[in-house]
mmCIF file with all atom_site columns, C-alpha atoms in Angstrom:
data_model
loop_
_atom_site.group_PDB
_atom_site.id
_atom_site.type_symbol
_atom_site.label_atom_id
_atom_site.label_alt_id
_atom_site.label_comp_id
_atom_site.label_asym_id
_atom_site.label_entity_id
_atom_site.label_seq_id
_atom_site.pdbx_PDB_ins_code
_atom_site.Cartn_x
_atom_site.Cartn_y
_atom_site.Cartn_z
_atom_site.occupancy
_atom_site.B_iso_or_equiv
_atom_site.pdbx_formal_charge
_atom_site.auth_seq_id
_atom_site.auth_comp_id
_atom_site.auth_asym_id
_atom_site.auth_atom_id
_atom_site.pdbx_PDB_model_num
ATOM 1   C CA . MET A 1 1   ? -50.061 -31.571 -43.631 1.00 87.00 ? 1   MET A CA 1
ATOM 2   C CA . PRO A 1 2   ? -47.803 -28.675 -44.318 1.00 95.00 ? 2   PRO A CA 1
ATOM 3   C CA . LEU A 1 3   ? -45.253 -27.885 -41.641 1.00 97.00 ? 3   LEU A CA 1
ATOM 4   C CA . TRP A 1 4   ? -43.460 -24.559 -41.941 1.00 98.00 ? 4   TRP A CA 1
ATOM 5   C CA . GLU A 1 5   ? -40.418 -24.060 -39.720 1.00 98.00 ? 5   GLU A CA 1
ATOM 6   C CA . PHE A 1 6   ? -38.833 -20.627 -39.586 1.00 98.00 ? 6   PHE A CA 1
ATOM 7   C CA . PHE A 1 7   ? -35.261 -20.334 -38.321 1.00 98.00 ? 7   PHE A CA 1
ATOM 8   C CA . ALA A 1 8   ? -34.817 -16.626 -37.693 1.00 98.00 ? 8   ALA A CA 1
ATOM 9   C CA . PRO A 1 9   ? -32.840 -14.170 -35.562 1.00 97.00 ? 9   PRO A CA 1
ATOM 10  C CA . GLN A 1 10  ? -34.530 -13.269 -32.303 1.00 97.00 ? 10  GLN A CA 1
ATOM 11  C CA . GLY A 1 11  ? -36.801 -10.292 -32.855 1.00 97.00 ? 11  GLY A CA 1
ATOM 12  C CA . ALA A 1 12  ? -37.210 -10.847 -36.603 1.00 97.00 ? 12  ALA A CA 1
ATOM 13  C CA . PHE A 1 13  ? -40.906 -11.552 -36.042 1.00 98.00 ? 13  PHE A CA 1
ATOM 14  C CA . SER A 1 14  ? -43.104 -9.948  -33.395 1.00 98.00 ? 14  SER A CA 1
ATOM 15  C CA . ASP A 1 15  ? -45.902 -11.983 -31.829 1.00 98.00 ? 15  ASP A CA 1
ATOM 16  C CA . GLU A 1 16  ? -48.319 -10.116 -34.108 1.00 98.00 ? 16  GLU A CA 1
ATOM 17  C CA . ASP A 1 17  ? -46.154 -10.921 -37.160 1.00 98.00 ? 17  ASP A CA 1
ATOM 18  C CA . LYS A 1 18  ? -46.120 -14.597 -36.231 1.00 98.00 ? 18  LYS A CA 1
ATOM 19  C CA . GLU A 1 19  ? -49.886 -14.756 -35.924 1.00 98.00 ? 19  GLU A CA 1
ATOM 20  C CA . ALA A 1 20  ? -50.480 -12.790 -39.141 1.00 98.00 ? 20  ALA A CA 1
ATOM 21  C CA . LEU A 1 21  ? -48.006 -14.885 -41.127 1.00 98.00 ? 21  LEU A CA 1
ATOM 22  C CA . ALA A 1 22  ? -49.415 -18.168 -39.753 1.00 98.00 ? 22  ALA A CA 1
ATOM 23  C CA . THR A 1 23  ? -52.917 -17.034 -40.771 1.00 98.00 ? 23  THR A CA 1
ATOM 24  C CA . THR A 1 24  ? -51.723 -16.064 -44.262 1.00 97.00 ? 24  THR A CA 1
ATOM 25  C CA . ILE A 1 25  ? -50.004 -19.445 -44.672 1.00 97.00 ? 25  ILE A CA 1
ATOM 26  C CA . THR A 1 26  ? -53.090 -21.317 -43.461 1.00 97.00 ? 26  THR A CA 1
ATOM 27  C CA . ASP A 1 27  ? -55.318 -19.341 -45.844 1.00 95.00 ? 27  ASP A CA 1
ATOM 28  C CA . ALA A 1 28  ? -53.014 -20.241 -48.749 1.00 93.00 ? 28  ALA A CA 1
ATOM 29  C CA . TYR A 1 29  ? -53.382 -23.945 -48.020 1.00 91.00 ? 29  TYR A CA 1
ATOM 30  C CA . GLN A 1 30  ? -57.112 -23.585 -47.654 1.00 88.00 ? 30  GLN A CA 1
ATOM 31  C CA . SER A 1 31  ? -57.073 -22.469 -51.310 1.00 83.00 ? 31  SER A CA 1
ATOM 32  C CA . VAL A 1 32  ? -55.923 -26.007 -52.209 1.00 83.00 ? 32  VAL A CA 1
ATOM 33  C CA . HIS A 1 33  ? -58.770 -27.398 -50.075 1.00 87.00 ? 33  HIS A CA 1
ATOM 34  C CA . LEU A 1 34  ? -56.783 -28.518 -47.021 1.00 91.00 ? 34  LEU A CA 1
ATOM 35  C CA . PRO A 1 35  ? -58.387 -28.512 -43.575 1.00 94.00 ? 35  PRO A CA 1
ATOM 36  C CA . ARG A 1 36  ? -57.044 -25.573 -41.572 1.00 96.00 ? 36  ARG A CA 1
ATOM 37  C CA . PHE A 1 37  ? -55.868 -27.839 -38.746 1.00 96.00 ? 37  PHE A CA 1
ATOM 38  C CA . TYR A 1 38  ? -53.441 -29.536 -41.164 1.00 96.00 ? 38  TYR A CA 1
ATOM 39  C CA . VAL A 1 39  ? -51.283 -26.391 -41.247 1.00 97.00 ? 39  VAL A CA 1
ATOM 40  C CA . ASP A 1 40  ? -48.513 -26.145 -38.641 1.00 97.00 ? 40  ASP A CA 1
ATOM 41  C CA . VAL A 1 41  ? -46.177 -23.159 -38.323 1.00 98.00 ? 41  VAL A CA 1
ATOM 42  C CA . ILE A 1 42  ? -43.239 -23.199 -35.907 1.00 98.00 ? 42  ILE A CA 1
ATOM 43  C CA . TYR A 1 43  ? -40.892 -20.300 -35.219 1.00 98.00 ? 43  TYR A CA 1
ATOM 44  C CA . HIS A 1 44  ? -37.367 -20.983 -33.979 1.00 98.00 ? 44  HIS A CA 1
ATOM 45  C CA . ASP A 1 45  ? -36.016 -17.693 -32.627 1.00 98.00 ? 45  ASP A CA 1
ATOM 46  C CA . LEU A 1 46  ? -32.218 -17.922 -32.557 1.00 97.00 ? 46  LEU A CA 1
ATOM 47  C CA . PRO A 1 47  ? -29.452 -15.675 -31.281 1.00 96.00 ? 47  PRO A CA 1
ATOM 48  C CA . ALA A 1 48  ? -27.725 -13.987 -34.233 1.00 87.00 ? 48  ALA A CA 1
ATOM 49  C CA . LYS A 1 49  ? -24.492 -15.816 -33.372 1.00 93.00 ? 49  LYS A CA 1
ATOM 50  C CA . ASN A 1 50  ? -26.317 -19.112 -33.993 1.00 96.00 ? 50  ASN A CA 1
ATOM 51  C CA . ILE A 1 51  ? -27.074 -18.311 -37.642 1.00 95.00 ? 51  ILE A CA 1
ATOM 52  C CA . TYR A 1 52  ? -24.239 -18.595 -40.127 1.00 94.00 ? 52  TYR A CA 1
ATOM 53  C CA . MET A 1 53  ? -24.321 -17.919 -43.822 1.00 90.00 ? 53  MET A CA 1
ATOM 54  C CA . GLY A 1 54  ? -21.224 -18.852 -45.788 1.00 92.00 ? 54  GLY A CA 1
ATOM 55  C CA . GLY A 1 55  ? -19.349 -19.490 -42.533 1.00 93.00 ? 55  GLY A CA 1
ATOM 56  C CA . VAL A 1 56  ? -20.062 -15.994 -41.197 1.00 93.00 ? 56  VAL A CA 1
ATOM 57  C CA . ALA A 1 57  ? -22.457 -15.208 -38.340 1.00 93.00 ? 57  ALA A CA 1
ATOM 58  C CA . THR A 1 58  ? -25.323 -13.050 -39.492 1.00 92.00 ? 58  THR A CA 1
ATOM 59  C CA . GLY A 1 59  ? -28.378 -11.587 -37.856 1.00 92.00 ? 59  GLY A CA 1
ATOM 60  C CA . GLN A 1 60  ? -29.976 -10.864 -41.237 1.00 95.00 ? 60  GLN A CA 1
ATOM 61  C CA . PHE A 1 61  ? -30.870 -14.336 -42.519 1.00 96.00 ? 61  PHE A CA 1
ATOM 62  C CA . ILE A 1 62  ? -34.129 -16.296 -42.268 1.00 97.00 ? 62  ILE A CA 1
ATOM 63  C CA . ARG A 1 63  ? -34.334 -19.951 -43.306 1.00 97.00 ? 63  ARG A CA 1
ATOM 64  C CA . LEU A 1 64  ? -37.667 -21.617 -44.004 1.00 98.00 ? 64  LEU A CA 1
ATOM 65  C CA . ARG A 1 65  ? -38.062 -25.390 -44.160 1.00 98.00 ? 65  ARG A CA 1
ATOM 66  C CA . ILE A 1 66  ? -41.413 -26.646 -45.437 1.00 97.00 ? 66  ILE A CA 1
ATOM 67  C CA . GLU A 1 67  ? -42.671 -30.219 -45.240 1.00 96.00 ? 67  GLU A CA 1
ATOM 68  C CA . GLN A 1 68  ? -45.688 -30.971 -47.435 1.00 93.00 ? 68  GLN A CA 1
ATOM 69  C CA . ILE A 1 69  ? -47.538 -34.245 -47.138 1.00 90.00 ? 69  ILE A CA 1
ATOM 70  C CA . ALA A 1 70  ? -51.263 -33.850 -47.849 1.00 86.00 ? 70  ALA A CA 1
ATOM 71  C CA . ARG A 1 71  ? -50.815 -32.584 -51.424 1.00 79.00 ? 71  ARG A CA 1
ATOM 72  C CA . GLU A 1 72  ? -48.056 -32.824 -53.981 1.00 76.00 ? 72  GLU A CA 1
ATOM 73  C CA . MET A 1 73  ? -47.749 -29.746 -56.124 1.00 74.00 ? 73  MET A CA 1
ATOM 74  C CA . SER A 1 74  ? -48.562 -31.220 -59.540 1.00 71.00 ? 74  SER A CA 1
ATOM 75  C CA . ASP A 1 75  ? -50.719 -30.789 -62.615 1.00 67.00 ? 75  ASP A CA 1
ATOM 76  C CA . THR A 1 76  ? -53.672 -32.307 -60.726 1.00 69.00 ? 76  THR A CA 1
ATOM 77  C CA . THR A 1 77  ? -53.509 -29.977 -57.708 1.00 72.00 ? 77  THR A CA 1
ATOM 78  C CA . VAL A 1 78  ? -56.861 -28.265 -57.192 1.00 71.00 ? 78  VAL A CA 1
ATOM 79  C CA . VAL A 1 79  ? -56.443 -24.535 -56.598 1.00 73.00 ? 79  VAL A CA 1
ATOM 80  C CA . GLU A 1 80  ? -59.319 -22.095 -56.122 1.00 73.00 ? 80  GLU A CA 1
ATOM 81  C CA . GLY A 1 81  ? -59.826 -20.171 -59.355 1.00 76.00 ? 81  GLY A CA 1
ATOM 82  C CA . LEU A 1 82  ? -57.580 -22.392 -61.512 1.00 76.00 ? 82  LEU A CA 1
ATOM 83  C CA . PRO A 1 83  ? -59.130 -25.210 -63.576 1.00 74.00 ? 83  PRO A CA 1
ATOM 84  C CA . ALA A 1 84  ? -57.343 -28.480 -62.690 1.00 71.00 ? 84  ALA A CA 1
ATOM 85  C CA . GLY A 1 85  ? -55.402 -30.040 -65.510 1.00 74.00 ? 85  GLY A CA 1
ATOM 86  C CA . THR A 1 86  ? -54.883 -26.765 -67.383 1.00 80.00 ? 86  THR A CA 1
ATOM 87  C CA . TYR A 1 87  ? -51.296 -26.353 -66.157 1.00 82.00 ? 87  TYR A CA 1
ATOM 88  C CA . SER A 1 88  ? -48.147 -28.458 -65.944 1.00 83.00 ? 88  SER A CA 1
ATOM 89  C CA . ARG A 1 89  ? -46.477 -29.819 -62.824 1.00 82.00 ? 89  ARG A CA 1
ATOM 90  C CA . GLU A 1 90  ? -43.567 -27.411 -63.445 1.00 87.00 ? 90  GLU A CA 1
ATOM 91  C CA . TRP A 1 91  ? -45.906 -24.435 -63.730 1.00 85.00 ? 91  TRP A CA 1
ATOM 92  C CA . MET A 1 92  ? -47.726 -25.449 -60.524 1.00 84.00 ? 92  MET A CA 1
ATOM 93  C CA . ARG A 1 93  ? -44.452 -25.741 -58.595 1.00 88.00 ? 93  ARG A CA 1
ATOM 94  C CA . GLU A 1 94  ? -43.195 -22.380 -59.844 1.00 91.00 ? 94  GLU A CA 1
ATOM 95  C CA . TYR A 1 95  ? -46.591 -20.824 -59.070 1.00 88.00 ? 95  TYR A CA 1
ATOM 96  C CA . TRP A 1 96  ? -46.458 -22.194 -55.495 1.00 90.00 ? 96  TRP A CA 1
ATOM 97  C CA . MET A 1 97  ? -42.875 -20.994 -54.911 1.00 94.00 ? 97  MET A CA 1
ATOM 98  C CA . ASN A 1 98  ? -43.931 -17.536 -56.143 1.00 95.00 ? 98  ASN A CA 1
ATOM 99  C CA . GLN A 1 99  ? -46.896 -17.597 -53.735 1.00 93.00 ? 99  GLN A CA 1
ATOM 100 C CA . ILE A 1 100 ? -44.529 -18.449 -50.877 1.00 96.00 ? 100 ILE A CA 1
ATOM 101 C CA . ASP A 1 101 ? -42.181 -15.598 -51.780 1.00 96.00 ? 101 ASP A CA 1
ATOM 102 C CA . ALA A 1 102 ? -45.128 -13.195 -51.958 1.00 97.00 ? 102 ALA A CA 1
ATOM 103 C CA . MET A 1 103 ? -46.151 -14.230 -48.419 1.00 97.00 ? 103 MET A CA 1
ATOM 104 C CA . LEU A 1 104 ? -42.588 -13.805 -47.114 1.00 98.00 ? 104 LEU A CA 1
ATOM 105 C CA . ILE A 1 105 ? -41.418 -10.587 -48.781 1.00 98.00 ? 105 ILE A CA 1
ATOM 106 C CA . PRO A 1 106 ? -43.164 -8.226  -46.307 1.00 97.00 ? 106 PRO A CA 1
ATOM 107 C CA . TYR A 1 107 ? -41.367 -10.047 -43.449 1.00 97.00 ? 107 TYR A CA 1
ATOM 108 C CA . THR A 1 108 ? -38.004 -10.620 -45.157 1.00 98.00 ? 108 THR A CA 1
ATOM 109 C CA . ARG A 1 109 ? -36.816 -8.472  -48.048 1.00 97.00 ? 109 ARG A CA 1
ATOM 110 C CA . ASP A 1 110 ? -38.895 -5.482  -46.980 1.00 98.00 ? 110 ASP A CA 1
ATOM 111 C CA . ARG A 1 111 ? -37.146 -5.614  -43.575 1.00 97.00 ? 111 ARG A CA 1
ATOM 112 C CA . GLY A 1 112 ? -33.621 -6.099  -44.902 1.00 97.00 ? 112 GLY A CA 1
ATOM 113 C CA . TYR A 1 113 ? -33.394 -9.873  -44.338 1.00 97.00 ? 113 TYR A CA 1
ATOM 114 C CA . GLU A 1 114 ? -32.021 -12.418 -46.746 1.00 96.00 ? 114 GLU A CA 1
ATOM 115 C CA . TRP A 1 115 ? -34.033 -15.645 -46.893 1.00 97.00 ? 115 TRP A CA 1
ATOM 116 C CA . GLU A 1 116 ? -34.030 -19.136 -48.275 1.00 97.00 ? 116 GLU A CA 1
ATOM 117 C CA . VAL A 1 117 ? -36.843 -21.672 -48.690 1.00 98.00 ? 117 VAL A CA 1
ATOM 118 C CA . HIS A 1 118 ? -36.989 -25.362 -49.491 1.00 97.00 ? 118 HIS A CA 1
ATOM 119 C CA . ILE A 1 119 ? -39.835 -27.859 -49.614 1.00 95.00 ? 119 ILE A CA 1
ATOM 120 C CA . ASN A 1 120 ? -39.719 -31.575 -48.879 1.00 94.00 ? 120 ASN A CA 1
ATOM 121 C CA . GLN A 1 121 ? -42.676 -33.625 -50.058 1.00 91.00 ? 121 GLN A CA 1
ATOM 122 C CA . THR A 1 122 ? -43.211 -36.632 -47.812 1.00 89.00 ? 122 THR A CA 1
ATOM 123 C CA . PRO A 1 123 ? -45.278 -39.522 -49.218 1.00 88.00 ? 123 PRO A CA 1
ATOM 124 C CA . VAL A 1 124 ? -48.846 -39.238 -47.961 1.00 87.00 ? 124 VAL A CA 1
ATOM 125 C CA . ASP A 1 125 ? -48.858 -42.877 -46.808 1.00 88.00 ? 125 ASP A CA 1
ATOM 126 C CA . MET A 1 126 ? -46.183 -42.038 -44.209 1.00 91.00 ? 126 MET A CA 1
ATOM 127 C CA . TRP A 1 127 ? -48.459 -39.751 -42.185 1.00 92.00 ? 127 TRP A CA 1
ATOM 128 C CA . THR A 1 128 ? -51.168 -39.972 -39.542 1.00 94.00 ? 128 THR A CA 1
ATOM 129 C CA . VAL A 1 129 ? -53.154 -37.336 -37.652 1.00 94.00 ? 129 VAL A CA 1
ATOM 130 C CA . GLN A 1 130 ? -54.018 -38.210 -34.055 1.00 94.00 ? 130 GLN A CA 1
ATOM 131 C CA . GLY A 1 131 ? -53.779 -41.877 -35.016 1.00 93.00 ? 131 GLY A CA 1
ATOM 132 C CA . PHE A 1 132 ? -56.007 -41.548 -38.102 1.00 95.00 ? 132 PHE A CA 1
ATOM 133 C CA . VAL A 1 133 ? -54.793 -42.194 -41.624 1.00 93.00 ? 133 VAL A CA 1
ATOM 134 C CA . PRO A 1 134 ? -55.962 -39.015 -43.374 1.00 94.00 ? 134 PRO A CA 1
ATOM 135 C CA . PRO A 1 135 ? -58.655 -39.469 -46.008 1.00 94.00 ? 135 PRO A CA 1
ATOM 136 C CA . PRO A 1 136 ? -57.780 -39.124 -49.686 1.00 89.00 ? 136 PRO A CA 1
ATOM 137 C CA . GLY A 1 137 ? -57.643 -35.582 -51.038 1.00 87.00 ? 137 GLY A CA 1
ATOM 138 C CA . GLU A 1 138 ? -60.934 -34.152 -52.284 1.00 86.00 ? 138 GLU A CA 1
ATOM 139 C CA . SER A 1 139 ? -62.875 -37.114 -50.806 1.00 91.00 ? 139 SER A CA 1
ATOM 140 C CA . ASP A 1 140 ? -66.128 -36.766 -48.851 1.00 94.00 ? 140 ASP A CA 1
ATOM 141 C CA . ALA A 1 141 ? -64.215 -37.721 -45.694 1.00 95.00 ? 141 ALA A CA 1
ATOM 142 C CA . GLU A 1 142 ? -61.639 -34.989 -46.273 1.00 93.00 ? 142 GLU A CA 1
ATOM 143 C CA . ARG A 1 143 ? -64.408 -32.463 -46.906 1.00 95.00 ? 143 ARG A CA 1
ATOM 144 C CA . LEU A 1 144 ? -65.894 -33.480 -43.536 1.00 96.00 ? 144 LEU A CA 1
ATOM 145 C CA . TRP A 1 145 ? -62.517 -33.001 -41.841 1.00 96.00 ? 145 TRP A CA 1
ATOM 146 C CA . ARG A 1 146 ? -62.292 -29.571 -43.480 1.00 95.00 ? 146 ARG A CA 1
ATOM 147 C CA . GLU A 1 147 ? -65.812 -28.645 -42.353 1.00 96.00 ? 147 GLU A CA 1
ATOM 148 C CA . LEU A 1 148 ? -65.270 -29.839 -38.752 1.00 97.00 ? 148 LEU A CA 1
ATOM 149 C CA . ASN A 1 149 ? -61.660 -28.583 -38.665 1.00 96.00 ? 149 ASN A CA 1
ATOM 150 C CA . ARG A 1 150 ? -60.577 -31.774 -36.877 1.00 96.00 ? 150 ARG A CA 1
ATOM 151 C CA . PRO A 1 151 ? -59.963 -35.431 -37.665 1.00 96.00 ? 151 PRO A CA 1
ATOM 152 C CA . VAL A 1 152 ? -62.801 -37.930 -37.216 1.00 95.00 ? 152 VAL A CA 1
ATOM 153 C CA . ALA A 1 153 ? -63.164 -41.633 -37.959 1.00 94.00 ? 153 ALA A CA 1
ATOM 154 C CA . TYR A 1 154 ? -64.294 -42.519 -41.469 1.00 93.00 ? 154 TYR A CA 1
ATOM 155 C CA . GLU A 1 155 ? -64.839 -45.664 -43.545 1.00 91.00 ? 155 GLU A CA 1
ATOM 156 C CA . ARG A 1 156 ? -61.425 -46.711 -44.827 1.00 88.00 ? 156 ARG A CA 1
ATOM 157 C CA . THR A 1 157 ? -60.245 -49.744 -46.752 1.00 83.00 ? 157 THR A CA 1
ATOM 158 C CA . PRO A 1 158 ? -56.682 -50.518 -45.663 1.00 79.00 ? 158 PRO A CA 1
ATOM 159 C CA . PRO A 1 159 ? -54.251 -51.945 -48.212 1.00 79.00 ? 159 PRO A CA 1
ATOM 160 C CA . ALA A 1 160 ? -54.206 -55.735 -48.519 1.00 80.00 ? 160 ALA A CA 1
ATOM 161 C CA . ALA A 1 161 ? -51.421 -57.571 -46.710 1.00 77.00 ? 161 ALA A CA 1
ATOM 162 C CA . PRO A 1 162 ? -48.871 -59.415 -48.866 1.00 78.00 ? 162 PRO A CA 1
ATOM 163 C CA . GLU A 1 163 ? -49.652 -63.122 -49.437 1.00 75.00 ? 163 GLU A CA 1
ATOM 164 C CA . ILE A 1 164 ? -46.781 -64.251 -47.186 1.00 69.00 ? 164 ILE A CA 1
ATOM 165 C CA . LEU A 1 165 ? -48.275 -62.353 -44.244 1.00 61.00 ? 165 LEU A CA 1
ATOM 166 C CA . ARG A 1 166 ? -51.787 -63.710 -44.873 1.00 58.00 ? 166 ARG A CA 1
ATOM 167 C CA . THR A 1 167 ? -50.423 -67.285 -45.045 1.00 62.00 ? 167 THR A CA 1
ATOM 168 C CA . ASN A 1 168 ? -48.350 -66.954 -41.862 1.00 59.00 ? 168 ASN A CA 1
ATOM 169 C CA . ALA A 1 169 ? -51.270 -65.412 -39.950 1.00 57.00 ? 169 ALA A CA 1
ATOM 170 C CA . GLN A 1 170 ? -53.398 -68.584 -40.324 1.00 57.00 ? 170 GLN A CA 1
#
């Protein structure tokens, strides 16, 4: 699940901008085979006096915080049009950051805003969707979630409990 949170001055994005940017972001994640419903985009519109850069209030700065869980950008990431395993983890990460900048430039630099982006990658085992543990990436169950654009129950083998827990449960 990618979560994109924009912290921006009020008026930086129109309603149409927000929808167009959210669609562009969702399309980008679809290229790495994620279900569309995994992608969340939240806009925090802030008064200019609530955004400080270097200790100075500014109305010309946009901060983007991204949380990625469903996929780690690595040498095994599947991307439409790129053969998996033909690139390094470092190349994939730089490629992804360049893709993000390309999505943002029409809404930031081209409008006179400064911007900053960072990505946190949460371990996939620390995530659920509507109470479901998401299926493994590129699995048949994940393909079904992608096709239906919603989570559904699937056959899952949970991890085994440690011996101490199995013994105490008897």
